[in-house]
Tab-separated table of C-alpha atoms in Angstrom:
chain	number	residue	atom	x	y	z
A	1	GLN	CA	129.424	94.937	82.307
A	2	VAL	CA	130.776	93.337	85.454
A	3	GLN	CA	132.777	95.548	87.751
A	4	LEU	CA	134.307	94.504	91.055
A	5	THR	CA	135.699	97.082	93.441
A	6	GLU	CA	137.728	96.147	96.489
A	7	SER	CA	138.197	98.453	99.434
A	8	GLY	CA	139.418	98.371	103.003
A	9	GLY	CA	143.095	97.728	102.491
A	10	GLY	CA	145.767	99.703	104.272
A	11	VAL	CA	148.693	99.565	106.648
A	12	VAL	CA	148.270	97.844	109.980
A	13	GLN	CA	150.587	96.633	112.714
A	14	ALA	CA	151.078	92.960	113.360
A	15	GLY	CA	148.219	91.597	115.415
A	16	GLY	CA	145.799	94.103	113.975
A	17	SER	CA	142.677	93.647	111.874
A	18	LEU	CA	141.271	94.828	108.588
A	19	GLN	CA	138.006	94.226	106.803
A	20	LEU	CA	138.045	94.110	103.027
A	21	SER	CA	134.955	94.602	100.914
A	22	CYS	CA	134.236	93.567	97.354
A	23	LYS	CA	131.388	95.466	95.758
A	24	ALA	CA	129.927	94.233	92.491
A	25	SER	CA	128.067	96.222	89.885
A	26	GLY	CA	126.480	95.208	86.616
A	27	ILE	CA	125.497	91.760	87.897
A	28	TYR	CA	123.716	90.075	90.743
A	29	LEU	CA	126.469	88.771	92.978
A	30	GLY	CA	124.292	85.978	94.311
A	31	ASN	CA	124.716	84.101	91.031
A	32	TYR	CA	128.446	83.619	91.604
A	33	HIS	CA	130.898	81.899	93.874
A	34	VAL	CA	133.347	84.498	95.132
A	35	GLY	CA	136.984	84.006	95.929
A	36	TRP	CA	139.436	86.218	97.751
A	37	PHE	CA	142.970	85.945	96.435
A	38	ARG	CA	146.248	87.518	97.400
A	39	GLN	CA	149.537	87.964	95.664
A	40	ALA	CA	152.724	89.053	97.358
A	41	PRO	CA	155.754	90.266	95.399
A	42	GLY	CA	157.597	87.347	93.866
A	43	LYS	CA	154.931	84.848	94.883
A	44	GLU	CA	152.114	83.131	93.055
A	45	ARG	CA	148.545	84.223	93.502
A	46	GLU	CA	146.792	82.149	96.144
A	47	CYS	CA	143.197	81.755	97.157
A	48	VAL	CA	142.820	82.606	100.834
A	49	ALA	CA	139.048	82.225	101.101
A	50	ARG	CA	136.033	81.489	98.983
A	51	ILE	CA	132.326	81.447	99.575
A	52	SER	CA	129.472	79.705	97.817
A	53	ARG	CA	126.646	81.500	96.056
A	54	SER	CA	124.307	81.270	99.008
A	55	GLY	CA	127.014	81.873	101.583
A	56	VAL	CA	126.370	78.560	103.313
A	57	ALA	CA	129.798	77.115	102.450
A	58	GLN	CA	133.116	78.856	103.131
A	59	TYR	CA	136.610	77.559	102.510
A	60	TYR	CA	139.923	78.852	103.787
A	61	ALA	CA	143.569	78.334	103.055
A	62	ASP	CA	145.416	76.706	105.947
A	63	ALA	CA	147.535	79.832	106.367
A	64	VAL	CA	144.502	81.958	107.283
A	65	LYS	CA	142.149	79.459	108.884
A	66	GLY	CA	140.919	80.717	112.223
A	67	ARG	CA	141.993	84.294	111.448
A	68	PHE	CA	140.034	85.229	108.322
A	69	THR	CA	136.271	85.113	107.857
A	70	VAL	CA	134.502	85.515	104.522
A	71	SER	CA	130.863	86.557	104.345
A	72	ARG	CA	128.476	87.915	101.781
A	73	GLN	CA	125.461	90.163	101.620
A	74	ASN	CA	123.851	89.384	98.276
A	75	THR	CA	121.172	92.025	98.744
A	76	LYS	CA	123.980	94.588	98.876
A	77	ASN	CA	126.023	92.884	96.142
A	78	THR	CA	128.942	92.739	98.548
A	79	VAL	CA	131.366	90.140	99.864
A	80	SER	CA	133.549	90.884	102.861
A	81	LEU	CA	136.757	89.434	104.229
A	82	GLN	CA	137.416	90.030	107.912
A	83	MET	CA	141.095	89.571	108.690
A	84	ASN	CA	142.240	89.306	112.294
A	85	ASN	CA	145.595	88.758	113.957
A	86	LEU	CA	147.421	89.869	110.846
A	87	GLY	CA	151.110	89.188	110.425
A	88	PRO	CA	153.780	90.435	108.013
A	89	GLU	CA	153.254	87.260	105.974
A	90	ASP	CA	149.777	88.524	105.102
A	91	THR	CA	151.194	91.510	103.225
A	92	ALA	CA	149.941	91.319	99.643
A	93	VAL	CA	147.527	92.724	97.110
A	94	TYR	CA	144.119	91.234	97.813
A	95	SER	CA	141.590	90.754	95.023
A	96	CYS	CA	138.125	89.335	94.755
A	97	ALA	CA	136.964	87.274	91.814
A	98	LEU	CA	133.815	85.596	90.530
A	99	SER	CA	133.269	82.037	89.397
A	100	THR	CA	130.356	80.482	87.561
A	101	MET	CA	131.588	76.925	88.031
A	102	VAL	CA	129.197	74.399	89.536
A	103	GLY	CA	131.430	74.122	92.584
A	104	SER	CA	133.897	76.694	93.862
A	105	SER	CA	137.600	76.069	93.486
A	106	PRO	CA	140.799	77.687	94.774
A	107	ASP	CA	142.237	77.602	91.224
A	108	PRO	CA	142.447	81.170	89.876
A	109	ALA	CA	141.880	79.828	86.361
A	110	THR	CA	138.284	78.985	87.264
A	111	TYR	CA	137.475	82.633	88.016
A	112	ASN	CA	136.528	84.885	85.139
A	113	SER	CA	136.005	88.334	86.617
A	114	TRP	CA	138.512	90.111	88.808
A	115	GLY	CA	138.748	93.333	90.731
A	116	GLN	CA	141.792	95.601	90.656
A	117	GLY	CA	142.862	94.659	94.139
A	118	THR	CA	143.625	96.476	97.351
A	119	GLN	CA	146.994	96.591	99.096
A	120	VAL	CA	147.341	95.180	102.592
A	121	THR	CA	150.590	95.908	104.383
A	122	VAL	CA	151.319	94.508	107.828
A	123	SER	CA	154.257	95.952	109.712
A	124	SER	CA	156.114	94.009	112.356
């Protein structure tokens, strides 16, 4: 059974950094595209970053481009999201998710396994 566990969230001041981790169990993570999503209160879930199975291709939402970096370590069944220069607008619950589609997509509907999420709060 697939299980995804996110960690690394917390409270940070504006301008600070956090690194989130998504650890998979029950599967080999290298068989999946992985997306990082966030959802703030009252807002729709959005894909902030995604990474291809091999890790060669990464995609970012415009709002985080240049500040967030997604990477993966398939041998450790882990995907990470390094977040720098955080602002209050980045406050949300962050979740990782897996996709078996041929190509990765920012559409949450194309992801079929989700973690519980980790809260990121950025104070001004």
